[in-house]
Tab-separated table of C-alpha atoms in Angstrom:
chain	number	residue	atom	x	y	z
A	1	MET	CA	17.099	21.332	4.767
A	2	THR	CA	15.263	24.000	3.856
A	3	VAL	CA	11.874	23.829	2.060
A	4	ASN	CA	13.652	24.298	-1.240
A	5	GLU	CA	15.847	21.145	-1.071
A	6	VAL	CA	12.560	19.222	-0.345
A	7	GLN	CA	10.863	20.244	-3.289
A	8	ALA	CA	14.205	19.170	-5.151
A	9	LEU	CA	14.088	15.453	-3.137
A	10	GLY	CA	10.744	15.280	-4.090
A	11	GLN	CA	10.947	15.909	-7.289
A	12	ALA	CA	13.702	13.269	-7.839
A	13	ILE	CA	12.142	10.830	-6.454
A	14	ARG	CA	8.952	11.358	-8.850
A	15	ALA	CA	11.863	10.947	-12.058
A	16	GLU	CA	13.212	7.771	-10.448
A	17	VAL	CA	10.098	6.152	-10.077
A	18	GLY	CA	9.112	7.239	-13.290
A	19	LYS	CA	11.796	4.935	-14.186
A	20	ALA	CA	9.933	2.114	-14.123
A	21	VAL	CA	6.227	3.212	-13.300
A	22	VAL	CA	4.652	4.738	-15.883
A	23	GLY	CA	2.126	7.503	-15.283
A	24	HIS	CA	0.399	7.083	-10.957
A	25	ASP	CA	2.172	10.819	-10.338
A	26	ALA	CA	-0.775	11.655	-8.206
A	27	THR	CA	-0.381	8.837	-6.261
A	28	VAL	CA	3.274	9.385	-5.632
A	29	ASP	CA	2.692	12.377	-4.650
A	30	LEU	CA	0.528	11.323	-1.992
A	31	MET	CA	2.782	8.896	-1.524
A	32	LEU	CA	5.441	11.460	-0.566
A	33	VAL	CA	3.176	13.491	1.640
A	34	ALA	CA	2.842	10.405	3.522
A	35	LEU	CA	6.215	9.382	3.857
A	36	PHE	CA	7.160	13.456	5.279
A	37	ALA	CA	3.991	13.352	7.741
A	38	GLY	CA	4.488	10.404	8.412
A	39	GLY	CA	1.364	8.482	7.304
A	40	HIS	CA	0.521	4.917	6.327
A	41	ILE	CA	-1.139	4.640	2.111
A	42	LEU	CA	-3.805	2.365	0.732
A	43	LEU	CA	-3.624	2.101	-2.475
A	44	GLU	CA	-7.244	0.343	-4.324
A	45	GLY	CA	-6.752	-0.775	-7.716
A	46	PRO	CA	-7.291	-3.594	-10.211
A	47	PRO	CA	-5.271	-6.186	-10.526
A	48	GLY	CA	-1.637	-6.035	-13.114
A	49	THR	CA	-2.001	-1.897	-11.935
A	50	ALA	CA	1.521	-1.997	-11.112
A	51	LYS	CA	0.777	-1.175	-7.717
A	52	THR	CA	3.515	-3.126	-6.067
A	53	LEU	CA	6.377	-2.221	-8.675
A	54	LEU	CA	5.963	1.247	-7.052
A	55	ALA	CA	6.006	0.854	-3.603
A	56	HIS	CA	9.472	-0.921	-4.371
A	57	SER	CA	10.814	1.557	-6.612
A	58	PHE	CA	9.664	4.048	-4.151
A	59	ALA	CA	12.126	2.111	-1.473
A	60	ARG	CA	14.684	1.767	-3.105
A	61	THR	CA	14.189	5.627	-4.696
A	62	LEU	CA	14.578	6.442	-0.939
A	63	GLY	CA	16.840	3.952	0.017
A	64	LEU	CA	14.538	1.681	2.945
A	65	ASP	CA	14.304	-1.873	4.208
A	66	PHE	CA	11.305	-2.869	2.010
A	67	GLY	CA	9.774	-5.662	3.386
A	68	ARG	CA	6.432	-7.100	1.215
A	69	ILE	CA	3.938	-9.199	3.102
A	70	GLN	CA	1.241	-11.257	0.753
A	71	PHE	CA	-1.561	-11.376	2.456
A	72	THR	CA	-3.984	-14.597	2.802
A	73	PRO	CA	-6.776	-16.503	4.337
A	74	ASP	CA	-4.629	-18.483	6.349
A	75	LEU	CA	-2.300	-15.852	7.507
A	76	MET	CA	-1.485	-15.123	11.529
A	77	PRO	CA	-0.726	-12.752	13.480
A	78	GLY	CA	3.509	-14.194	14.265
A	79	ASP	CA	3.956	-14.330	10.649
A	80	ILE	CA	3.906	-10.766	10.124
A	81	VAL	CA	5.616	-9.873	13.364
A	82	GLY	CA	7.284	-12.961	14.601
A	83	ALA	CA	7.446	-14.854	17.996
A	84	ASN	CA	9.820	-16.051	20.037
A	85	LEU	CA	11.186	-19.830	19.377
A	86	PHE	CA	12.156	-22.107	21.563
A	87	ASN	CA	15.394	-23.593	21.004
A	88	PHE	CA	16.232	-26.680	21.408
A	89	GLN	CA	20.088	-26.890	21.038
A	90	SER	CA	20.382	-24.420	23.243
A	91	SER	CA	16.899	-24.916	26.117
A	92	THR	CA	16.427	-21.145	26.070
A	93	PHE	CA	14.142	-19.264	23.604
A	94	SER	CA	15.001	-16.920	20.709
A	95	LEU	CA	13.256	-13.913	18.839
A	96	THR	CA	12.381	-14.670	15.449
A	97	ARG	CA	11.269	-11.554	13.743
A	98	GLY	CA	8.726	-10.894	11.891
A	99	PRO	CA	8.544	-8.980	7.773
A	100	ILE	CA	6.939	-5.777	9.978
A	101	PHE	CA	10.664	-5.602	10.847
A	102	THR	CA	11.096	-2.363	8.321
A	103	GLU	CA	11.222	0.682	6.744
A	104	LEU	CA	8.407	0.849	3.623
A	105	LEU	CA	6.376	-2.333	4.283
A	106	LEU	CA	3.733	-3.873	1.149
A	107	ALA	CA	0.921	-5.575	3.068
A	108	ASP	CA	-0.380	-6.886	-0.660
A	109	GLU	CA	-4.028	-7.382	-0.838
A	110	ILE	CA	-4.492	-6.979	3.125
A	111	ASN	CA	-7.737	-7.282	2.797
A	112	ARG	CA	-7.313	-11.291	2.112
A	113	THR	CA	-6.432	-11.687	5.382
A	114	SER	CA	-9.082	-12.411	8.132
A	115	PRO	CA	-9.659	-9.033	11.065
A	116	LYS	CA	-7.039	-11.078	13.527
A	117	THR	CA	-4.741	-10.589	11.212
A	118	GLN	CA	-4.719	-7.134	10.697
A	119	ALA	CA	-5.185	-5.814	13.629
A	120	ALA	CA	-1.493	-7.647	14.242
A	121	LEU	CA	-0.544	-4.038	11.824
A	122	LEU	CA	-2.385	-2.078	14.422
A	123	GLU	CA	-0.495	-0.936	16.723
A	124	ALA	CA	2.828	-1.150	14.693
A	125	MET	CA	0.666	1.534	12.865
A	126	GLN	CA	0.163	4.077	15.296
A	127	GLU	CA	2.768	3.694	17.880
A	128	ARG	CA	5.786	2.361	15.359
A	129	THR	CA	6.312	-0.173	18.407
A	130	VAL	CA	5.255	-4.418	18.052
A	131	THR	CA	4.797	-6.405	21.216
A	132	ILE	CA	5.679	-9.188	21.248
A	133	ASP	CA	5.476	-12.037	24.846
A	134	GLY	CA	4.986	-8.861	26.427
A	135	ASP	CA	7.746	-6.794	25.472
A	136	SER	CA	7.581	-4.118	22.717
A	137	LEU	CA	10.033	-3.748	20.262
A	138	PRO	CA	10.239	-0.792	18.364
A	139	LEU	CA	10.527	-0.105	14.475
A	140	SER	CA	12.252	2.371	12.524
A	141	SER	CA	10.961	6.263	12.503
A	142	ARG	CA	10.680	6.167	9.099
A	143	PHE	CA	8.374	2.809	9.169
A	144	THR	CA	5.767	3.726	6.784
A	145	VAL	CA	2.872	0.771	5.171
A	146	VAL	CA	1.817	0.469	2.042
A	147	ALA	CA	-1.497	-1.368	1.461
A	148	THR	CA	-3.300	-2.418	-1.653
A	149	GLN	CA	-6.698	-4.233	-1.962
A	150	ASN	CA	-9.197	-5.781	-5.064
A	151	PRO	CA	-12.273	-3.329	-5.035
A	152	ILE	CA	-13.196	-6.050	-7.409
A	153	GLU	CA	-12.672	-9.407	-5.590
A	154	GLN	CA	-15.838	-9.982	-3.160
A	155	GLN	CA	-15.020	-13.687	-1.981
A	156	GLY	CA	-12.551	-14.295	-0.077
A	157	VAL	CA	-11.713	-11.425	1.110
A	158	TYR	CA	-12.768	-9.841	4.843
A	159	PRO	CA	-13.242	-5.857	4.274
A	160	LEU	CA	-10.952	-3.469	6.861
A	161	PRO	CA	-12.737	-2.455	10.235
A	162	GLU	CA	-13.293	1.248	10.543
A	163	ALA	CA	-10.730	1.376	13.224
A	164	GLN	CA	-8.027	-0.018	10.825
A	165	LEU	CA	-8.723	2.655	8.572
A	166	ASP	CA	-8.878	5.235	10.291
A	167	ARG	CA	-5.101	4.608	10.488
A	168	PHE	CA	-4.940	4.910	7.090
A	169	LEU	CA	-3.348	8.429	6.520
A	170	PHE	CA	-4.710	8.098	2.149
A	171	LYS	CA	-6.810	5.874	0.014
A	172	GLN	CA	-6.084	6.401	-2.717
A	173	ILE	CA	-7.921	4.714	-5.760
A	174	VAL	CA	-5.704	4.132	-8.768
A	175	ALA	CA	-7.786	3.294	-12.562
A	176	TYR	CA	-6.202	2.329	-15.657
A	177	PRO	CA	-3.657	3.439	-17.397
A	178	SER	CA	-4.542	6.180	-20.221
A	179	ALA	CA	-4.788	4.853	-23.732
A	180	ASP	CA	-1.704	6.847	-24.541
A	181	GLU	CA	0.245	5.680	-20.250
A	182	GLU	CA	-0.708	2.165	-21.749
A	183	ARG	CA	1.273	1.680	-25.083
A	184	ARG	CA	4.297	3.033	-23.033
A	185	ILE	CA	3.644	-0.182	-20.828
A	186	VAL	CA	3.686	-2.656	-23.312
A	187	ALA	CA	6.020	-1.383	-25.394
A	188	GLY	CA	8.314	-0.868	-22.995
A	189	HIS	CA	7.691	-3.896	-19.865
A	190	GLY	CA	6.063	-6.692	-22.799
A	191	ALA	CA	9.452	-6.132	-24.128
A	192	ARG	CA	10.997	-6.627	-20.365
A	193	GLN	CA	8.708	-8.920	-19.138
A	194	ALA	CA	10.964	-10.680	-15.953
A	195	ALA	CA	12.607	-7.167	-14.800
A	196	MET	CA	10.545	-6.670	-11.972
A	197	SER	CA	12.640	-5.096	-10.060
A	198	PRO	CA	13.500	-1.519	-9.320
A	199	ALA	CA	17.115	-1.712	-10.870
A	200	ASP	CA	16.616	-3.408	-13.618
A	201	TRP	CA	14.197	-0.575	-15.065
A	202	GLY	CA	17.728	2.037	-13.929
A	203	VAL	CA	16.294	3.310	-10.685
A	204	GLU	CA	18.303	5.186	-8.257
A	205	THR	CA	18.665	6.009	-4.486
A	206	ARG	CA	18.242	9.506	-4.411
A	207	ALA	CA	17.655	9.905	-0.285
A	208	ASP	CA	19.194	8.217	3.100
A	209	ALA	CA	18.131	8.616	6.004
A	210	ALA	CA	19.711	11.417	7.559
A	211	THR	CA	18.635	13.152	4.180
A	212	ILE	CA	14.585	11.811	4.903
A	213	ASP	CA	14.592	12.845	8.497
A	214	ALA	CA	15.677	16.010	7.745
A	215	ALA	CA	13.131	16.711	4.792
A	216	VAL	CA	10.673	15.694	8.879
A	217	ALA	CA	11.637	18.421	10.508
A	218	THR	CA	11.766	21.034	7.453
A	219	VAL	CA	7.805	20.131	7.230
A	220	ALA	CA	7.044	20.429	10.660
A	221	SER	CA	8.837	23.788	10.615
A	222	VAL	CA	5.630	24.757	7.740
A	223	ARG	CA	3.600	27.243	9.302
A	224	LEU	CA	-0.331	26.534	9.538
A	225	VAL	CA	-1.824	30.262	10.472
A	226	ASN	CA	-4.977	29.676	12.313
A	227	GLU	CA	-7.631	31.071	9.625
A	228	VAL	CA	-6.143	27.512	8.225
A	229	ILE	CA	-6.797	25.741	11.202
A	230	ASP	CA	-10.690	26.747	11.589
A	231	TYR	CA	-10.599	26.126	7.944
A	232	ILE	CA	-9.729	22.424	8.521
A	233	VAL	CA	-11.437	21.800	11.740
A	234	ALA	CA	-14.993	23.467	9.936
A	235	LEU	CA	-13.954	20.873	7.101
A	236	ILE	CA	-13.699	17.941	9.582
A	237	ARG	CA	-16.187	18.865	11.698
A	238	GLY	CA	-18.245	19.400	9.037
A	239	THR	CA	-18.453	14.716	7.873
A	240	ARG	CA	-20.817	14.817	10.827
A	241	ASP	CA	-23.953	16.458	10.293
A	242	VAL	CA	-24.857	15.599	6.229
A	243	ALA	CA	-27.468	13.273	6.247
A	244	ASP	CA	-26.063	11.080	3.775
A	245	LEU	CA	-23.562	9.788	6.197
A	246	ASP	CA	-24.365	7.089	8.998
A	247	SER	CA	-20.628	8.296	10.402
A	248	GLY	CA	-18.404	11.465	10.278
A	249	ALA	CA	-14.462	12.184	10.439
A	250	SER	CA	-12.569	11.376	13.240
A	251	PRO	CA	-10.557	14.095	15.127
A	252	ARG	CA	-7.427	12.183	14.184
A	253	SER	CA	-7.907	12.196	10.794
A	254	GLY	CA	-8.587	16.844	11.186
A	255	ALA	CA	-4.750	16.145	13.383
A	256	MET	CA	-3.317	14.162	10.118
A	257	LEU	CA	-4.624	16.562	7.467
A	258	ALA	CA	-2.938	19.462	9.054
A	259	GLY	CA	-0.031	16.834	9.224
A	260	ALA	CA	-0.195	15.875	5.169
A	261	ALA	CA	-0.648	19.787	4.578
A	262	ARG	CA	2.351	20.968	5.885
A	263	ALA	CA	4.280	18.231	4.218
A	264	ARG	CA	2.280	19.263	0.734
A	265	ALA	CA	3.203	22.880	1.272
A	266	ALA	CA	7.435	21.615	1.430
A	267	LEU	CA	7.049	19.633	-1.509
A	268	ASP	CA	5.644	22.297	-3.474
A	269	GLY	CA	8.591	24.424	-1.420
A	270	ARG	CA	6.685	27.125	0.757
A	271	ASP	CA	6.700	27.551	3.807
A	272	PHE	CA	3.536	27.902	4.585
A	273	VAL	CA	-0.243	25.914	4.201
A	274	ILE	CA	-2.385	27.037	1.889
A	275	PRO	CA	-6.211	26.632	2.032
A	276	ASP	CA	-5.546	25.141	-1.428
A	277	ASP	CA	-3.215	22.096	0.245
A	278	VAL	CA	-6.432	20.685	2.436
A	279	LYS	CA	-8.620	21.111	-0.347
A	280	ALA	CA	-6.239	18.725	-2.645
A	281	LEU	CA	-6.103	16.419	0.400
A	282	ALA	CA	-9.387	15.515	1.338
A	283	PRO	CA	-10.621	13.287	-0.688
A	284	ALA	CA	-7.962	11.111	-0.322
A	285	LEU	CA	-8.349	11.736	3.776
A	286	LEU	CA	-12.103	11.147	3.793
A	287	ARG	CA	-13.274	8.764	1.452
A	288	HIS	CA	-12.331	5.842	3.669
A	289	ARG	CA	-12.693	7.406	6.930
A	290	LEU	CA	-17.194	8.346	6.003
A	291	ILE	CA	-19.463	5.298	5.786
A	292	LEU	CA	-22.779	6.251	3.561
A	293	SER	CA	-26.211	6.606	5.035
A	294	PRO	CA	-28.286	3.134	3.778
A	295	ALA	CA	-31.010	5.786	2.351
A	296	ALA	CA	-27.474	7.176	-0.026
A	297	GLU	CA	-26.967	3.718	-0.967
A	298	ILE	CA	-29.739	2.944	-2.089
A	299	GLY	CA	-29.747	6.415	-4.135
A	300	GLY	CA	-26.807	5.097	-5.535
A	301	ARG	CA	-25.013	7.996	-4.316
A	302	ALA	CA	-21.228	7.911	-4.204
A	303	ILE	CA	-18.651	8.855	-1.238
A	304	GLU	CA	-16.822	11.093	-3.494
A	305	ASP	CA	-19.625	12.726	-4.753
A	306	VAL	CA	-20.939	13.542	-0.503
A	307	VAL	CA	-17.098	14.045	0.166
A	308	ALA	CA	-16.648	17.427	-3.186
A	309	ARG	CA	-20.351	18.645	-1.976
A	310	ILE	CA	-19.218	18.397	1.952
A	311	ILE	CA	-15.477	20.714	0.929
A	312	ASP	CA	-17.348	22.995	-2.008
A	313	THR	CA	-19.801	23.885	1.130
A	314	ILE	CA	-17.393	24.302	3.734
A	315	GLU	CA	-15.391	28.169	3.208
A	316	ALA	CA	-12.338	28.792	2.403
A	317	PRO	CA	-10.615	31.282	4.174
A	318	ARG	CA	-9.142	33.622	1.917
């Protein structure tokens, strides 16, 4: 597959998702980058902004197996990964696989469950394997987590720990639609409230496993020159000596940013990465990895402003 074919595939996927979901173009772009870069994405936004429909439509367009877990305070790790259950008829234990054994997993309202249950996703997200009673079981190489959380809930929630946040390639803020987009939502979805499946909106499959694997291989071959590598390293290291931050980005985030920049370049029809690829992806990659200092929080400074200032400070190669 050539980079032009990857670009055409991305355009086809955007068009299909757009049949069911109004707006969210930037979010779909980040989901495509995450898929082809082998990463996961966290969507943060208020209820009713089509996060679930977006994930379901995205999976259908790609021909991926789709699974959804509604996270609640009483959810246990075994409810996610599965367990070996005793069969009284055969007097043997048999493996019952949990909903994590899928290709695109929607972890809905992930911050509403306890840290113990949240941690059940760590191994799967990092290594794409699940360990049950000492046995390591592989997940699909295309396993991708799309997690959601509600920023306005304050009771009955468990904020994700830093180690788990670092597993997400991107954190995207899903905002309310514009006035024109909201009018289109009311006009279209208001007349078909029962149509909650992407198939009801005519969303068709535009890819399969072989196509996705070929696209991932093409992305991996995109050139990353030394000047851009140095720029990524400078950007990541530049987050570690800022007075407004208590904690900077990890080395893993730099490697993730390089892979994501390759995917964005391929989706743009290029076989080489440019500094603008890095700049465009850096806010979504950094916003959940940086921790504001107490003084910055008291001063009312926003993490978005700090990230923007860091990006502006680090000189990009020409």
